[in-house]
Amino acid sequence: MKLRKRSSTSEFRFLNLTAVFSAALILALEVWNLYSLNRNHNYVGWVNHSHQVIENSNELLSTAVMAESWARGYALTGDAYFLRVYYQSKNLMLPLIDQLKKLTVDNPEQNKRVDSLEKLVLARIESMEEIIKITSDSEYPDLTISEKMLEGSRISVMIKAVDHRLVNEEERILNARLDDL
């Protein structure tokens, strides 16, 4: 009978060890699962962040092109309607740059690109304002308007180039983040 008792005690110990091991394994798997979920949540946040940067950059470029179009429309026609819409577009650009600055504060290279964009956009706004002033003031010859439009077009090309580099870098970052998921 003693032999059986030992066997029962051994079986009991074995079952206890198995239960403890199983519980520890389940606990370890839950910890790993929580870690993975948290890690994925962080990656998803950064992926969304990249999409926001790209979206804001594209919106800035689109708004700058619209403002330029409205300023040119005013220069060609002198119609105040174009001027009203130009100012609406113009007033959207600086807040978009501020948003881009906030979004890229974590990335010095992207932040430098946003600073370059800001300088170019401000130069383009100044150029468009000069075109509007020349159009409004009939003393200036048409040649001056043409020169200002050409100057503005050069600035617009530079804006598009910097915007293109900003978006390409953010897409590279986004792809790296997606690869890490």
CSV table of N, CA, C and O in Angstrom, one decimal, residues 7-87:
chain,number,residue,atom,x,y,z
A,7,SER,N,3.2,6.5,-5.3
A,7,SER,CA,2.8,6.7,-6.7
A,7,SER,C,1.8,7.8,-6.8
A,7,SER,O,1.8,8.6,-7.7
A,8,SER,N,0.8,7.8,-5.9
A,8,SER,CA,-0.2,8.9,-5.9
A,8,SER,C,0.4,10.2,-5.6
A,8,SER,O,0.1,11.2,-6.3
A,9,THR,N,1.3,10.3,-4.7
A,9,THR,CA,2.0,11.5,-4.4
A,9,THR,C,2.9,12.0,-5.6
A,9,THR,O,2.9,13.1,-5.9
A,10,SER,N,3.5,11.1,-6.2
A,10,SER,CA,4.3,11.4,-7.4
A,10,SER,C,3.5,11.9,-8.5
A,10,SER,O,3.8,12.9,-9.2
A,11,GLU,N,2.3,11.2,-8.7
A,11,GLU,CA,1.4,11.7,-9.7
A,11,GLU,C,0.9,13.1,-9.4
A,11,GLU,O,0.7,13.9,-10.3
A,12,PHE,N,0.6,13.3,-8.1
A,12,PHE,CA,0.1,14.6,-7.7
A,12,PHE,C,1.1,15.7,-7.9
A,12,PHE,O,0.8,16.7,-8.4
A,13,ARG,N,2.3,15.4,-7.6
A,13,ARG,CA,3.4,16.4,-7.8
A,13,ARG,C,3.6,16.6,-9.3
A,13,ARG,O,3.8,17.8,-9.7
A,14,PHE,N,3.5,15.6,-10.1
A,14,PHE,CA,3.7,15.7,-11.5
A,14,PHE,C,2.5,16.6,-12.1
A,14,PHE,O,2.8,17.5,-12.9
A,15,LEU,N,1.3,16.3,-11.6
A,15,LEU,CA,0.2,17.1,-12.1
A,15,LEU,C,0.3,18.6,-11.7
A,15,LEU,O,0.0,19.5,-12.4
A,16,ASN,N,0.8,18.8,-10.4
A,16,ASN,CA,1.0,20.2,-10.0
A,16,ASN,C,2.1,20.9,-10.8
A,16,ASN,O,1.9,22.0,-11.2
A,17,LEU,N,3.2,20.2,-11.1
A,17,LEU,CA,4.2,20.8,-11.9
A,17,LEU,C,3.7,21.1,-13.3
A,17,LEU,O,4.0,22.1,-13.9
A,18,THR,N,3.0,20.2,-13.8
A,18,THR,CA,2.4,20.4,-15.2
A,18,THR,C,1.4,21.6,-15.2
A,18,THR,O,1.5,22.4,-16.1
A,19,ALA,N,0.6,21.7,-14.2
A,19,ALA,CA,-0.3,22.8,-14.1
A,19,ALA,C,0.5,24.1,-13.9
A,19,ALA,O,0.1,25.1,-14.6
A,20,VAL,N,1.5,24.1,-13.1
A,20,VAL,CA,2.3,25.4,-12.9
A,20,VAL,C,3.0,25.7,-14.2
A,20,VAL,O,3.0,26.9,-14.6
A,21,PHE,N,3.6,24.7,-14.9
A,21,PHE,CA,4.3,25.0,-16.2
A,21,PHE,C,3.3,25.5,-17.2
A,21,PHE,O,3.6,26.4,-17.9
A,22,SER,N,2.1,24.9,-17.3
A,22,SER,CA,1.1,25.3,-18.2
A,22,SER,C,0.6,26.8,-17.9
A,22,SER,O,0.5,27.6,-18.8
A,23,ALA,N,0.4,27.1,-16.7
A,23,ALA,CA,0.1,28.4,-16.3
A,23,ALA,C,1.2,29.4,-16.6
A,23,ALA,O,0.9,30.5,-17.2
A,24,ALA,N,2.4,29.0,-16.4
A,24,ALA,CA,3.5,29.9,-16.7
A,24,ALA,C,3.6,30.1,-18.2
A,24,ALA,O,3.9,31.2,-18.7
A,25,LEU,N,3.4,29.1,-19.0
A,25,LEU,CA,3.4,29.2,-20.4
A,25,LEU,C,2.3,30.1,-20.9
A,25,LEU,O,2.5,30.9,-21.8
A,26,ILE,N,1.1,29.9,-20.4
A,26,ILE,CA,0.0,30.8,-20.8
A,26,ILE,C,0.3,32.2,-20.4
A,26,ILE,O,0.1,33.1,-21.2
A,27,LEU,N,0.8,32.4,-19.3
A,27,LEU,CA,1.2,33.8,-18.8
A,27,LEU,C,2.2,34.4,-19.8
A,27,LEU,O,2.1,35.5,-20.2
A,28,ALA,N,3.3,33.6,-20.1
A,28,ALA,CA,4.3,34.1,-21.0
A,28,ALA,C,3.7,34.4,-22.4
A,28,ALA,O,4.1,35.5,-23.0
A,29,LEU,N,2.8,33.6,-22.9
A,29,LEU,CA,2.2,33.9,-24.2
A,29,LEU,C,1.3,35.1,-24.1
A,29,LEU,O,1.3,35.9,-25.1
A,30,GLU,N,0.6,35.3,-23.0
A,30,GLU,CA,-0.2,36.6,-22.9
A,30,GLU,C,0.7,37.8,-22.8
A,30,GLU,O,0.4,38.8,-23.4
A,31,VAL,N,1.8,37.7,-22.1
A,31,VAL,CA,2.8,38.8,-22.1
A,31,VAL,C,3.3,39.1,-23.5
A,31,VAL,O,3.3,40.3,-23.9
A,32,TRP,N,3.7,38.1,-24.2
A,32,TRP,CA,4.1,38.3,-25.6
A,32,TRP,C,3.0,38.9,-26.5
A,32,TRP,O,3.3,39.7,-27.3
A,33,ASN,N,1.8,38.4,-26.3
A,33,ASN,CA,0.7,38.9,-27.1
A,33,ASN,C,0.5,40.4,-26.8
A,33,ASN,O,0.3,41.2,-27.7
A,34,LEU,N,0.5,40.8,-25.6
A,34,LEU,CA,0.3,42.2,-25.2
A,34,LEU,C,1.5,43.0,-25.8
A,34,LEU,O,1.3,44.1,-26.3
A,35,TYR,N,2.7,42.5,-25.7
A,35,TYR,CA,3.9,43.2,-26.3
A,35,TYR,C,3.7,43.4,-27.8
A,35,TYR,O,3.9,44.5,-28.3
A,36,SER,N,3.3,42.3,-28.5
A,36,SER,CA,3.1,42.4,-29.9
A,36,SER,C,2.0,43.4,-30.3
A,36,SER,O,2.1,44.1,-31.3
A,37,LEU,N,0.9,43.3,-29.5
A,37,LEU,CA,-0.2,44.3,-29.8
A,37,LEU,C,0.2,45.7,-29.6
A,37,LEU,O,-0.1,46.6,-30.4
A,38,ASN,N,1.0,46.0,-28.5
A,38,ASN,CA,1.5,47.3,-28.3
A,38,ASN,C,2.4,47.7,-29.4
A,38,ASN,O,2.4,48.9,-29.9
A,39,ARG,N,3.3,46.8,-29.8
A,39,ARG,CA,4.3,47.1,-30.8
A,39,ARG,C,3.5,47.4,-32.1
A,39,ARG,O,3.9,48.4,-32.8
A,40,ASN,N,2.6,46.6,-32.5
A,40,ASN,CA,1.8,46.8,-33.7
A,40,ASN,C,1.0,48.2,-33.7
A,40,ASN,O,0.9,48.9,-34.6
A,41,HIS,N,0.5,48.4,-32.5
A,41,HIS,CA,-0.3,49.7,-32.3
A,41,HIS,C,0.7,50.9,-32.6
A,41,HIS,O,0.3,51.9,-33.2
A,42,ASN,N,1.9,50.8,-32.0
A,42,ASN,CA,2.9,51.9,-32.3
A,42,ASN,C,3.2,52.0,-33.8
A,42,ASN,O,3.3,53.1,-34.3
A,43,TYR,N,3.4,50.9,-34.4
A,43,TYR,CA,3.7,50.9,-35.9
A,43,TYR,C,2.6,51.5,-36.7
A,43,TYR,O,2.8,52.3,-37.6
A,44,VAL,N,1.3,51.1,-36.3
A,44,VAL,CA,0.2,51.6,-37.0
A,44,VAL,C,0.1,53.1,-36.8
A,44,VAL,O,-0.2,53.9,-37.7
A,45,GLY,N,0.4,53.6,-35.6
A,45,GLY,CA,0.4,55.0,-35.3
A,45,GLY,C,1.4,55.7,-36.2
A,45,GLY,O,1.1,56.8,-36.8
A,46,TRP,N,2.6,55.2,-36.4
A,46,TRP,CA,3.6,55.8,-37.2
A,46,TRP,C,3.3,55.7,-38.7
A,46,TRP,O,3.6,56.6,-39.5
A,47,VAL,N,2.6,54.6,-39.1
A,47,VAL,CA,2.1,54.5,-40.5
A,47,VAL,C,1.1,55.6,-40.7
A,47,VAL,O,1.2,56.3,-41.8
A,48,ASN,N,0.2,55.8,-39.8
A,48,ASN,CA,-0.8,56.9,-40.0
A,48,ASN,C,-0.1,58.2,-40.0
A,48,ASN,O,-0.5,59.1,-40.7
A,49,HIS,N,0.9,58.4,-39.2
A,49,HIS,CA,1.7,59.6,-39.1
A,49,HIS,C,2.3,60.0,-40.5
A,49,HIS,O,2.2,61.1,-41.0
A,50,SER,N,2.9,59.0,-41.1
A,50,SER,CA,3.4,59.1,-42.5
A,50,SER,C,2.4,59.5,-43.5
A,50,SER,O,2.6,60.4,-44.3
A,51,HIS,N,1.2,58.9,-43.4
A,51,HIS,CA,0.1,59.2,-44.3
A,51,HIS,C,-0.3,60.7,-44.1
A,51,HIS,O,-0.6,61.4,-45.1
A,52,GLN,N,-0.3,61.1,-42.8
A,52,GLN,CA,-0.7,62.5,-42.6
A,52,GLN,C,0.3,63.5,-43.2
A,52,GLN,O,-0.1,64.5,-43.8
A,53,VAL,N,1.6,63.2,-43.1
A,53,VAL,CA,2.6,64.1,-43.6
A,53,VAL,C,2.4,64.1,-45.2
A,53,VAL,O,2.4,65.2,-45.7
A,54,ILE,N,2.2,63.0,-45.8
A,54,ILE,CA,2.1,63.0,-47.3
A,54,ILE,C,0.8,63.7,-47.7
A,54,ILE,O,0.8,64.5,-48.6
A,55,GLU,N,-0.3,63.5,-46.9
A,55,GLU,CA,-1.5,64.2,-47.2
A,55,GLU,C,-1.4,65.7,-47.1
A,55,GLU,O,-1.9,66.4,-48.0
A,56,ASN,N,-0.8,66.1,-46.0
A,56,ASN,CA,-0.7,67.6,-45.8
A,56,ASN,C,0.3,68.2,-46.8
A,56,ASN,O,0.0,69.3,-47.3
A,57,SER,N,1.3,67.5,-47.2
A,57,SER,CA,2.2,68.0,-48.2
A,57,SER,C,1.5,68.1,-49.5
A,57,SER,O,1.6,69.2,-50.2
A,58,ASN,N,0.7,67.1,-49.9
A,58,ASN,CA,0.0,67.2,-51.2
A,58,ASN,C,-1.0,68.3,-51.1
A,58,ASN,O,-1.3,69.0,-52.1
A,59,GLU,N,-1.7,68.5,-50.0
A,59,GLU,CA,-2.7,69.5,-49.9
A,59,GLU,C,-2.0,70.9,-50.0
A,59,GLU,O,-2.6,71.8,-50.6
A,60,LEU,N,-0.8,71.1,-49.4
A,60,LEU,CA,-0.1,72.3,-49.5
A,60,LEU,C,0.2,72.6,-51.0
A,60,LEU,O,0.0,73.7,-51.5
A,61,LEU,N,0.7,71.6,-51.7
A,61,LEU,CA,1.1,71.8,-53.1
A,61,LEU,C,-0.2,72.2,-53.9
A,61,LEU,O,-0.1,73.1,-54.7
A,62,SER,N,-1.2,71.5,-53.7
A,62,SER,CA,-2.5,71.7,-54.4
A,62,SER,C,-3.0,73.1,-54.1
A,62,SER,O,-3.4,73.9,-55.0
A,63,THR,N,-2.9,73.6,-52.9
A,63,THR,CA,-3.4,74.9,-52.5
A,63,THR,C,-2.5,76.0,-53.1
A,63,THR,O,-3.0,77.0,-53.6
A,64,ALA,N,-1.2,75.8,-53.1
A,64,ALA,CA,-0.3,76.7,-53.7
A,64,ALA,C,-0.6,76.9,-55.2
A,64,ALA,O,-0.6,78.0,-55.8
A,65,VAL,N,-0.8,75.7,-55.9
A,65,VAL,CA,-1.1,75.8,-57.3
A,65,VAL,C,-2.5,76.5,-57.6
A,65,VAL,O,-2.6,77.3,-58.5
A,66,MET,N,-3.5,76.3,-56.7
A,66,MET,CA,-4.7,76.9,-56.8
A,66,MET,C,-4.6,78.5,-56.7
A,66,MET,O,-5.1,79.2,-57.4
A,67,ALA,N,-3.8,78.9,-55.6
A,67,ALA,CA,-3.6,80.3,-55.4
A,67,ALA,C,-2.9,80.9,-56.6
A,67,ALA,O,-3.3,82.0,-57.0
A,68,GLU,N,-2.0,80.2,-57.1
A,68,GLU,CA,-1.3,80.8,-58.3
A,68,GLU,C,-2.2,80.9,-59.5
A,68,GLU,O,-2.2,81.9,-60.2
A,69,SER,N,-3.1,79.9,-59.7
A,69,SER,CA,-4.0,80.0,-60.8
A,69,SER,C,-5.0,81.2,-60.6
A,69,SER,O,-5.3,81.9,-61.6
A,70,TRP,N,-5.5,81.4,-59.4
A,70,TRP,CA,-6.4,82.5,-59.1
A,70,TRP,C,-5.7,83.8,-59.3
A,70,TRP,O,-6.3,84.8,-59.8
A,71,ALA,N,-4.4,83.9,-58.9
A,71,ALA,CA,-3.7,85.2,-59.1
A,71,ALA,C,-3.5,85.5,-60.6
A,71,ALA,O,-3.6,86.6,-61.0
A,72,ARG,N,-3.2,84.4,-61.3
A,72,ARG,CA,-3.0,84.6,-62.8
A,72,ARG,C,-4.4,85.0,-63.4
A,72,ARG,O,-4.4,85.8,-64.3
A,73,GLY,N,-5.5,84.4,-62.9
A,73,GLY,CA,-6.8,84.7,-63.5
A,73,GLY,C,-7.1,86.2,-63.2
A,73,GLY,O,-7.6,86.9,-64.1
A,74,TYR,N,-6.7,86.7,-62.1
A,74,TYR,CA,-6.9,88.1,-61.8
A,74,TYR,C,-6.0,88.9,-62.7
A,74,TYR,O,-6.5,90.0,-63.2
A,75,ALA,N,-4.8,88.5,-62.8
A,75,ALA,CA,-3.9,89.3,-63.7
A,75,ALA,C,-4.4,89.4,-65.1
A,75,ALA,O,-4.2,90.4,-65.8
A,76,LEU,N,-5.0,88.3,-65.6
A,76,LEU,CA,-5.5,88.3,-67.0
A,76,LEU,C,-6.8,89.0,-67.2
A,76,LEU,O,-7.0,89.6,-68.2
A,77,THR,N,-7.6,89.0,-66.2
A,77,THR,CA,-9.0,89.6,-66.3
A,77,THR,C,-9.2,90.8,-65.5
A,77,THR,O,-10.1,91.6,-65.9
A,78,GLY,N,-8.5,91.0,-64.4
A,78,GLY,CA,-8.8,92.1,-63.5
A,78,GLY,C,-10.1,91.9,-62.7
A,78,GLY,O,-10.5,92.8,-62.0
A,79,ASP,N,-10.7,90.7,-62.8
A,79,ASP,CA,-12.0,90.4,-62.2
A,79,ASP,C,-11.7,90.1,-60.7
A,79,ASP,O,-10.9,89.3,-60.3
A,80,ALA,N,-12.4,90.8,-59.8
A,80,ALA,CA,-12.2,90.7,-58.3
A,80,ALA,C,-12.6,89.3,-57.8
A,80,ALA,O,-12.1,88.9,-56.7
A,81,TYR,N,-13.4,88.6,-58.5
A,81,TYR,CA,-13.8,87.2,-58.1
A,81,TYR,C,-12.5,86.4,-57.9
A,81,TYR,O,-12.3,85.7,-57.0
A,82,PHE,N,-11.6,86.5,-58.9
A,82,PHE,CA,-10.3,85.7,-58.8
A,82,PHE,C,-9.5,86.1,-57.6
A,82,PHE,O,-8.9,85.3,-57.0
A,83,LEU,N,-9.6,87.4,-57.3
A,83,LEU,CA,-8.8,87.9,-56.1
A,83,LEU,C,-9.4,87.3,-54.8
A,83,LEU,O,-8.6,86.9,-54.0
A,84,ARG,N,-10.7,87.3,-54.7
A,84,ARG,CA,-11.3,86.8,-53.5
A,84,ARG,C,-10.9,85.3,-53.3
A,84,ARG,O,-10.5,84.9,-52.2
A,85,VAL,N,-11.0,84.5,-54.3
A,85,VAL,CA,-10.6,83.1,-54.2
A,85,VAL,C,-9.1,82.9,-54.0
A,85,VAL,O,-8.7,82.0,-53.3
A,86,TYR,N,-8.3,83.8,-54.6
A,86,TYR,CA,-6.9,83.7,-54.3
A,86,TYR,C,-6.6,83.9,-52.9
A,86,TYR,O,-5.8,83.1,-52.3
A,87,TYR,N,-7.2,84.9,-52.2
A,87,TYR,CA,-6.9,85.1,-50.8
A,87,TYR,C,-7.4,84.0,-49.9
A,87,TYR,O,-6.8,83.7,-48.9
